[in-house]
Coordinates of C-alpha atoms in Angstrom, one line a residue:
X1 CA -10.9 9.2 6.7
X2 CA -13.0 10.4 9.7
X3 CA -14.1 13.8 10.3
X4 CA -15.7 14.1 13.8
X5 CA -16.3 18.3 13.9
X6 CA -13.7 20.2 13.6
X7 CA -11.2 17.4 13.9
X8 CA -10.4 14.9 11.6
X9 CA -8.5 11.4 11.6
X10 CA -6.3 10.7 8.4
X11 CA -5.4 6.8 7.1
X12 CA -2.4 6.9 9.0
X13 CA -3.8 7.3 12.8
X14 CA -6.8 5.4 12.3
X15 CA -4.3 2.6 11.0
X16 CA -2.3 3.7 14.3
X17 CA -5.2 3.4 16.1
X18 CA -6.0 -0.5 14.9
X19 CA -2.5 -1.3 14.8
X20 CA -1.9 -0.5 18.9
X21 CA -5.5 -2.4 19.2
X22 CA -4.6 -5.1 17.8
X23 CA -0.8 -5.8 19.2
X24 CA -2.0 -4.5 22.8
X25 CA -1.7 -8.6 24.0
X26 CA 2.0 -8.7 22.0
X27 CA 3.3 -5.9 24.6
X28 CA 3.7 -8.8 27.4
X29 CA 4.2 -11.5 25.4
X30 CA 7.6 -13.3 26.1
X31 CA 10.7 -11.6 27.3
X32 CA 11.7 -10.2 23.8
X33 CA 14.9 -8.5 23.0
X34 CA 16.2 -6.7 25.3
X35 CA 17.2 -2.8 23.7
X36 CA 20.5 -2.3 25.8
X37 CA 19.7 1.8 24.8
X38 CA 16.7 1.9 27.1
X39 CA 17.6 5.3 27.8
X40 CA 16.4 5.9 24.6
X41 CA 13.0 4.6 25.1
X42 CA 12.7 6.6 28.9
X43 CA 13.3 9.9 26.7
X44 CA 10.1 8.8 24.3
X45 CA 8.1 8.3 27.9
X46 CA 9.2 11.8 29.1
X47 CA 8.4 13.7 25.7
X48 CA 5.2 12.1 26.2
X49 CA 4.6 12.9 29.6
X50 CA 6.1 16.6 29.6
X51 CA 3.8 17.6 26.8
X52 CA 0.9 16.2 28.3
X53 CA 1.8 18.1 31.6
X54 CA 2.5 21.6 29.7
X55 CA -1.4 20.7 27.6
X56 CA -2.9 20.1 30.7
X57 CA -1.4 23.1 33.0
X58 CA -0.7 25.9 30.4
X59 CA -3.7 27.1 29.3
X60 CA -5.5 27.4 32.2
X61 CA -2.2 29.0 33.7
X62 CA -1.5 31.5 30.8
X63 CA -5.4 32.1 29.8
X64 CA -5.8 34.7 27.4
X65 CA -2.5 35.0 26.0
X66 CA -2.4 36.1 22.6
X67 CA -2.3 33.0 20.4
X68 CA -2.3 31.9 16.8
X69 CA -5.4 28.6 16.7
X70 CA -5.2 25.8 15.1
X71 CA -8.5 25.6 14.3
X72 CA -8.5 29.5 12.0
X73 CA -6.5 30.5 9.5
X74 CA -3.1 32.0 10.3
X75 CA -3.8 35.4 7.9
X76 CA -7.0 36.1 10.0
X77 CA -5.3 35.8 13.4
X78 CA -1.7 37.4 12.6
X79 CA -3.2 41.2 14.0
X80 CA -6.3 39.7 16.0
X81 CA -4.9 37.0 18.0
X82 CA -6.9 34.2 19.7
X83 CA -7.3 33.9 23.6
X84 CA -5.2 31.0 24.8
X85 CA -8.1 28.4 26.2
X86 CA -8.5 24.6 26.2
X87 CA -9.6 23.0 22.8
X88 CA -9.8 20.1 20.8
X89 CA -6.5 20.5 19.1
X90 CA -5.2 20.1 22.5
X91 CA -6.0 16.4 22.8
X92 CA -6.2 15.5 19.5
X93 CA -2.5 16.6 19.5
X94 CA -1.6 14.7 22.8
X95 CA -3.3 11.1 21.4
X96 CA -1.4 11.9 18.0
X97 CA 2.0 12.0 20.1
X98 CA 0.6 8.9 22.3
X99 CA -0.1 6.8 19.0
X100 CA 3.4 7.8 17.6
X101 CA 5.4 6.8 20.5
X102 CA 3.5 3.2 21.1
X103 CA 4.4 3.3 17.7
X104 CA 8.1 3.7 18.0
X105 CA 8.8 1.8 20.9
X106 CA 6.5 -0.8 19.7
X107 CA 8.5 -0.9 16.0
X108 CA 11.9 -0.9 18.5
X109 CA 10.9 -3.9 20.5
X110 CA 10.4 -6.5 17.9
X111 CA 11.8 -4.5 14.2
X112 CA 7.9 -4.9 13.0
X113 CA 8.4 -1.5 11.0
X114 CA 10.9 -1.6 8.5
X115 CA 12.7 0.4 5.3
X116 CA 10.7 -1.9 2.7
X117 CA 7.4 -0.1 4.1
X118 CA 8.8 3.4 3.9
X119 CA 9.8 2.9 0.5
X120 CA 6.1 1.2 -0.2
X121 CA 4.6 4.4 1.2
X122 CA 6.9 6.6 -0.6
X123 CA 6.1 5.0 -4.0
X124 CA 2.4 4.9 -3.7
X125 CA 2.1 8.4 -2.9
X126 CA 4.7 9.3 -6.0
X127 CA 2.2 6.9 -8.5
X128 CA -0.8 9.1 -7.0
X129 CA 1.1 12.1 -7.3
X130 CA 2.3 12.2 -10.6
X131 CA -1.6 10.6 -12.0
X132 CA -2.7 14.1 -11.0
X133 CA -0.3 15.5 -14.1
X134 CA -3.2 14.0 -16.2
X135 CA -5.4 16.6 -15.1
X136 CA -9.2 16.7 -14.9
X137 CA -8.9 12.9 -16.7
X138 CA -7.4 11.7 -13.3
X139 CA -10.4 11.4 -10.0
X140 CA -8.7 14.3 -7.7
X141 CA -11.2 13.9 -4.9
X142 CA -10.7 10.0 -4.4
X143 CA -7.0 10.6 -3.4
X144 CA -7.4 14.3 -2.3
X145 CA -6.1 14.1 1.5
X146 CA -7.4 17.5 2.2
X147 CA -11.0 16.8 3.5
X148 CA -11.4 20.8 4.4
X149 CA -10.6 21.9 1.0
X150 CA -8.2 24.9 1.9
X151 CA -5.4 25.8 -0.6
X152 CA -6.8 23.9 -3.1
X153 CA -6.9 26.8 -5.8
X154 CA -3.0 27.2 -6.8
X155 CA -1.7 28.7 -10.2
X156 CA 1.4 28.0 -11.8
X157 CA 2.0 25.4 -8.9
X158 CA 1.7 21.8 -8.4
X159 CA 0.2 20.4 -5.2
X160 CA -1.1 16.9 -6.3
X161 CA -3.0 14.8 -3.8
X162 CA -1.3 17.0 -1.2
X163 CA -3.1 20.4 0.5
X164 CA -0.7 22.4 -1.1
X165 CA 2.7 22.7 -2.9
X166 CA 4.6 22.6 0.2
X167 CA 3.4 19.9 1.4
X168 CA 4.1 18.0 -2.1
X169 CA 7.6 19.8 -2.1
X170 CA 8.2 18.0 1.8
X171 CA 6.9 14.7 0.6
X172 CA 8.7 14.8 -2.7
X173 CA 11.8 15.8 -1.4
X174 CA 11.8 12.5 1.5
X175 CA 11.3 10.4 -1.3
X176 CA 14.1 12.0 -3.8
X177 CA 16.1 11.3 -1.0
X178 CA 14.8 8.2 -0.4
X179 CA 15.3 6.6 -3.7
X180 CA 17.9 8.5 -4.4
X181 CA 19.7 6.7 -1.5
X182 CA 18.8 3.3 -1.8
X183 CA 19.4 3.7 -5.8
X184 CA 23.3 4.3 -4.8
X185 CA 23.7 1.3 -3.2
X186 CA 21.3 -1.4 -5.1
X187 CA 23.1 -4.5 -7.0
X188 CA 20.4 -5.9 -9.1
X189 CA 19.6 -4.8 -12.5
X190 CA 15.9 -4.1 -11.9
X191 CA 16.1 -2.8 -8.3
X192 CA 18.1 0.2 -10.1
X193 CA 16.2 0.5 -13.0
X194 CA 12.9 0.4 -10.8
X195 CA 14.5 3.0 -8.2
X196 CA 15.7 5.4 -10.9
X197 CA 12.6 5.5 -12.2
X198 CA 11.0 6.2 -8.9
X199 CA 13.7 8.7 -8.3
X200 CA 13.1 10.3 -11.5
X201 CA 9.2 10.5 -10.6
X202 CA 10.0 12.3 -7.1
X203 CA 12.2 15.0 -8.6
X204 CA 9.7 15.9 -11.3
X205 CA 7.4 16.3 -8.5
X206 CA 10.0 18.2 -7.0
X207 CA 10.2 20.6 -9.5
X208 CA 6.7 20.8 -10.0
X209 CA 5.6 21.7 -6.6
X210 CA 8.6 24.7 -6.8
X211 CA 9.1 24.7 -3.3
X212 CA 11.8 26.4 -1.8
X213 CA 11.4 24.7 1.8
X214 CA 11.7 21.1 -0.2
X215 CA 15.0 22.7 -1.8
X216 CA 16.7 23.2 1.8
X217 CA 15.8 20.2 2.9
X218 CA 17.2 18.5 -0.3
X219 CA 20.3 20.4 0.0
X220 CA 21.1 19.3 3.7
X221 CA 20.7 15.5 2.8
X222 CA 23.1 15.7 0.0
X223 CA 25.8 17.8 2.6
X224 CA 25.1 14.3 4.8
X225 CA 25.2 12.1 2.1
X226 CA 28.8 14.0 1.2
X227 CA 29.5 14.2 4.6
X228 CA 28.9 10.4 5.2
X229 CA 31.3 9.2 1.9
X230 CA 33.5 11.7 2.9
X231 CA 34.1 10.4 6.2
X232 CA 33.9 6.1 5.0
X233 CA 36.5 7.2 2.8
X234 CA 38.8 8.2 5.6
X235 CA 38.2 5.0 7.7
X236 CA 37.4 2.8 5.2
X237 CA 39.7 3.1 2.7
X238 CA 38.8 3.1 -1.2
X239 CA 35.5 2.9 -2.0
X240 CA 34.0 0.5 -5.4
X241 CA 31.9 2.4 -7.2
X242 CA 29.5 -0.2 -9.7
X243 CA 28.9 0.1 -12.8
X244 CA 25.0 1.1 -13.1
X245 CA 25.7 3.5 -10.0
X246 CA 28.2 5.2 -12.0
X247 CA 26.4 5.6 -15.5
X248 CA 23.1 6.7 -13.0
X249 CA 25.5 9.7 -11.7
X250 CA 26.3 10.3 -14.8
X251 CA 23.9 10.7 -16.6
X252 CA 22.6 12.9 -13.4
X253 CA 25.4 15.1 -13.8
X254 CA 24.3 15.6 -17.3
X255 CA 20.3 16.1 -16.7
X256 CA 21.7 18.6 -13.9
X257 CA 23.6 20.7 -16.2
X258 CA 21.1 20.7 -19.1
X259 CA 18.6 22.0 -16.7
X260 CA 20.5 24.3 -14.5
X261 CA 19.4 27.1 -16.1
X262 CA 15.6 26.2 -15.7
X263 CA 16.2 25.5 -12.4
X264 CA 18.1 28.9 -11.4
X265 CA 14.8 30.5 -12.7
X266 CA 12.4 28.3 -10.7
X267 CA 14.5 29.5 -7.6
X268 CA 14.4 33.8 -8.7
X269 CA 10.8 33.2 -8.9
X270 CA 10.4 31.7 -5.4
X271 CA 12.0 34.4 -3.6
X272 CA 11.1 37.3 -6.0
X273 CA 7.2 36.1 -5.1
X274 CA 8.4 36.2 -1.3
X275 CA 10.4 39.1 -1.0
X276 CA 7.7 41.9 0.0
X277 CA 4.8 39.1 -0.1
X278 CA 1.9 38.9 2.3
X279 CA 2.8 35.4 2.7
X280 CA 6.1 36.6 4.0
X281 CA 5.1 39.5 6.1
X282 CA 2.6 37.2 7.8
X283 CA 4.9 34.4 8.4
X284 CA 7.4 36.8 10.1
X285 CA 4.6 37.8 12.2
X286 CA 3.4 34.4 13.3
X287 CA 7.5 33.9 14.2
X288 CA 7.2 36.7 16.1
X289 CA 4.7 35.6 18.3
X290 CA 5.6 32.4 18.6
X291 CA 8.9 33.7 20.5
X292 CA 6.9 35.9 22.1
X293 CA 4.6 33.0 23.7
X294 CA 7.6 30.9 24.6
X295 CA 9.2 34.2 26.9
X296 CA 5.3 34.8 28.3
X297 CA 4.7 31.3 29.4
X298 CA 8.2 31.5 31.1
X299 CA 10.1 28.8 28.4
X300 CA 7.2 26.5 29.9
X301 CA 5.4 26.7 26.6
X302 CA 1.5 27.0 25.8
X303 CA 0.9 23.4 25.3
X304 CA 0.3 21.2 22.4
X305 CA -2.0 22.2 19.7
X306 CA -2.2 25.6 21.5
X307 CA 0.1 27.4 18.9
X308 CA 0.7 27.5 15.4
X309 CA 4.0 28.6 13.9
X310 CA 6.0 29.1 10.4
X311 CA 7.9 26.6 11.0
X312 CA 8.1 23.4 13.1
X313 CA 11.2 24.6 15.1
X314 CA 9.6 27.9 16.8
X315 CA 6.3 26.0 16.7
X316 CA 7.4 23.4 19.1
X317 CA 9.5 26.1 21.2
X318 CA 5.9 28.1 21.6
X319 CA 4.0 24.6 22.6
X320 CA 6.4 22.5 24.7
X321 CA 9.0 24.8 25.6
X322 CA 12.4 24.9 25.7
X323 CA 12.4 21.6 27.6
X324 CA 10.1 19.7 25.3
X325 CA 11.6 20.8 22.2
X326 CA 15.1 19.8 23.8
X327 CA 13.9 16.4 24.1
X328 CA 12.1 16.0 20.8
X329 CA 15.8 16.9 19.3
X330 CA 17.1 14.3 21.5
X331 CA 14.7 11.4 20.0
X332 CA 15.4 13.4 16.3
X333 CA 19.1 13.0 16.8
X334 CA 18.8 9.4 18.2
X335 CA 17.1 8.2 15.1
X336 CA 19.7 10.0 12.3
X337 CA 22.8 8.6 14.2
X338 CA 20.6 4.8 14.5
X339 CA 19.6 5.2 11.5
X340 CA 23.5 6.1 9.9
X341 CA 24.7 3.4 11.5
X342 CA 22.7 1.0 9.5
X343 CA 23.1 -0.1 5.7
X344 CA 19.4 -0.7 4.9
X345 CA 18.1 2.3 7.3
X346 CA 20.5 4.9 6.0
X347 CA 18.2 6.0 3.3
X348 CA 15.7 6.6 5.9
X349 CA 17.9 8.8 8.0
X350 CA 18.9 10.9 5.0
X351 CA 15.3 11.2 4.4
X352 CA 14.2 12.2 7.9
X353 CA 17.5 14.8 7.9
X354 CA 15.8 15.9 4.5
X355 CA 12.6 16.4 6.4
X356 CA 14.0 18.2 9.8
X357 CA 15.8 20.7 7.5
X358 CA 12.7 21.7 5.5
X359 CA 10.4 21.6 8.6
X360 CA 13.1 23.8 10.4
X361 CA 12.2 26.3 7.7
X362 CA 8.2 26.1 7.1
X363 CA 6.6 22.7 7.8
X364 CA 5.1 23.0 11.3
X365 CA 3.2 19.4 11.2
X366 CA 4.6 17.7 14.8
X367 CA 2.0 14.9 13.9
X368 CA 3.0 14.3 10.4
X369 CA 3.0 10.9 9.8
X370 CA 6.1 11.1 7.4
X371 CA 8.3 12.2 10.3
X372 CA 6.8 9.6 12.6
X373 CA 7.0 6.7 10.5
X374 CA 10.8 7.6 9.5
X375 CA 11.6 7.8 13.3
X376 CA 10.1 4.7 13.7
X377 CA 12.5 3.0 11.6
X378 CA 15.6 4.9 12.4
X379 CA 14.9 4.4 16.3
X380 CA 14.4 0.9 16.3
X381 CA 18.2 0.7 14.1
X382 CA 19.5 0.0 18.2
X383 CA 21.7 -2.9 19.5
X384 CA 20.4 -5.3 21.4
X385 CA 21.1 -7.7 24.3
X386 CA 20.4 -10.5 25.4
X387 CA 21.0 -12.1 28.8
X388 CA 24.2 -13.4 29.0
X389 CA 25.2 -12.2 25.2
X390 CA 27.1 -9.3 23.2
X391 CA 25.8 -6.7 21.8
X392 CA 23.5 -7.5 18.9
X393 CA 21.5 -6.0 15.6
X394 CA 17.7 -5.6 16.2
X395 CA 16.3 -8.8 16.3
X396 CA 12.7 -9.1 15.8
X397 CA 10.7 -11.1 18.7
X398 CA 13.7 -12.3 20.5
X399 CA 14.6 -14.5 18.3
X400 CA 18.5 -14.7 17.7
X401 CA 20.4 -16.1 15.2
X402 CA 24.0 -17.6 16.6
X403 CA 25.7 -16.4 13.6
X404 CA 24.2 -12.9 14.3
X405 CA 25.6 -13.7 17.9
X406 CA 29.3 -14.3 17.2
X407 CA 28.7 -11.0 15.1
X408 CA 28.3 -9.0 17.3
X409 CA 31.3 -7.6 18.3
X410 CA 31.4 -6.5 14.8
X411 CA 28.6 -4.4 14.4
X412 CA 29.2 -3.2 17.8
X413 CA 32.7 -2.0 16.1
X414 CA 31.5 -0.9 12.8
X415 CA 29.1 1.3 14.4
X416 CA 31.7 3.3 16.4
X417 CA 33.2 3.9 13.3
X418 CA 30.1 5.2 11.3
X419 CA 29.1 7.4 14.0
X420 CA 32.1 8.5 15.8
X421 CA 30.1 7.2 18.8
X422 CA 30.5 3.7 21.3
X423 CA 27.3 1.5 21.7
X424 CA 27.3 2.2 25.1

């Protein structure tokens, strides 16, 4: 949206931006709902204040070290490395992370971020997406979200608004999880036939983009999805299974088996164009290095926006450390088991487990506003209190129902049993 040199502000943070302008006042107005898992919003503060340390000491402390910039491409740097030093990427990174945990702490205090807005998000982008199958008819460079113009020259792949196939495989694989999710568990006619439509979109723009990162990630959120029924069977007892949802699976099961074979082919091409690839050679090089700058800079880590990786894990480790990554898992983990433990935010923790897996593998975006905006959700899925009063559901602006307040022992029970874990 803005390009100021060589960094540039997307939608999402100059929305981010407006949005903490514009709700500044709200922070100290009235004395709001209480989170009784304030611990939870003291480990956002420390992420953000350990990373900001690490940016502001490391590269002056390790200067020189061998590094891979953000700001060149990772093929030119993987045998001539680029001297650690202060840059732009270093506080664009830090007010990225600053603007994502207002964000989250600010979506936790009054529930203003919710599923509905995901799932908005998620379908806009899929509409977008799958306009680009029209080809040269559809107007590429008004939706393009790749202002630089890098990887936009693919063959045989699909990439759609998105600056490359990955990163169309990683959105189309939140949203198949997405939909998928809430299609399960929808009781109205139309909200199934409009999800299963959406759900069909995202996994033809699954196939398309013929990722093999998007397929790991898909794969873990139908192990929790398995794991999750597995284990509501055992404490729940049987489980109704509607109509529509069955005839959906069904007719799943059949699509799946007609096209098994086409998709056993999409996946021996994948790896038989990694195995011995440059793209592969190089990425095990950048992995390399990126243990090799978290051991240098003593587990301390070169700071954020100092290091690029493969993938998100051993990018964080070579930015933040062993501490900060630690912690980031912390606020991850937080979120999923939040997120579980709710009906209508359940989709959005399969989705951001979806996300974390294919990261893990090769998505190294810490500032992605797909992962942000699903922790935002999932994190603010915590149980209030008020003074005086049980343990509640997220209540927006302190304002309580009394039926939600002689329910509250309940959810504080049926959480336990979701999770495996007390409220307190």
């Amino acid at each position: 949206m803005i390009v100021l040199g060589e960094a540039t502000i997307s939608p999402f943070y100059f929305g981010l931006i407006l949005y903490s302008i514009c709700s500044f006042t709200a922070w100290r107005r009235g004395p709001g709902a209480q989170s009784s898992g304030f611990r939870g919003r003291v480990v956002l503060v420390i992420l953000l204040v350990y990373c900001t340390f690490v940016t502001a000491i490391s590269p002056a402390l390790f200067a020189g070290l061998g590094v891979i910039s953000a700001t060149n491409g990772i093929d030119e740097q993987v045998r001539s490395l680029t001297p650690l030093t202060f840059t732009l990427s270093n506080f664009a990174q830090i007010a990225y992370l600053l603007l994502n945990v207002m964000f989250v702490w600010r979506s936790q205090r009054d529930g203003t971020f919710e599923g509905r807005h995901i799932a908005i998000g998620l379908a806009i982008g899929a509409i977008v997406a799958c306009s680009s199958f029209m080809g040269d008819v559809w107007p590429h460079a008004l939706f393009d979200n790749s202002p630089r113009g890098f990887y936009t020259i693919e063959t045989g792949r699909f990439r759609g608004q998105f600056s490359e196939p990955s990163h169309l495989g990683a959105f189309a694989v939140i949203a198949t999880i997405y939909f998928g999710a809430t299609l399960a568990r929808t009781k109205t006619v139309r909200g199934f036939v409009g999800y299963a439509v959406l759900t069909f979109m995202a996994v033809a723009l699954l196939y398309a983009s013929a990722s093999g990162t998007a397929a790991i990630g898909l794969g873990a959120a139908v192990l929790a999805m398995l794991a999750i029924s597995l284990r509501g069977r055992r404490f729940g007892g049987s489980t109704r299974v509607r109509l529509p949802v069955f005839l959906g699976g069904l007719v799943a099961v059949v699509m799946l088996t007609v096209l098994l074979p086409s998709i056993i082919d999409v996946i021996k091409a994948i790896v038989d164009s990694k195995l011995g690839s440059t793209s592969l050679t190089n990425r095990s090089l950048v992995d390399q290095n990126s243990i090799a700058v978290l051991f240098r800079t003593f587990l301390l880590g070169a700071g954020d926006g100092s290091n690029r990786g493969s993938s998100l894990l051993l990018m964080l480790l070579s930015q933040i450390g062993l501490i900060g990554t630690a912690l980031f898992l912390v606020v991850a983990l937080t979120s999923i088991f939040r997120g579980l433990s709710s009906r209508a935010n359940a989709p959005a923790a399969l989705a951001l487990i979806g996300f974390l897996s294919s990261a893990f593998v090769s998505l190294p975006d810490f500032a992605s506003p797909i992962l942000w905006s699903l922790i935002a959700v999932t994190y603010s899925t915590a149980f209030v209190r008020q003074e005086g009063g049980a343990a509640l559901g997220a209540v927006p602006r302190g304002v309580v129902d009394e039926r939600v307040k002689s329910t509250g022992s309940a959810l504080e029970s049926e959480f336990a049993t979701v999770t495996g874990y007390g409220t307190r």
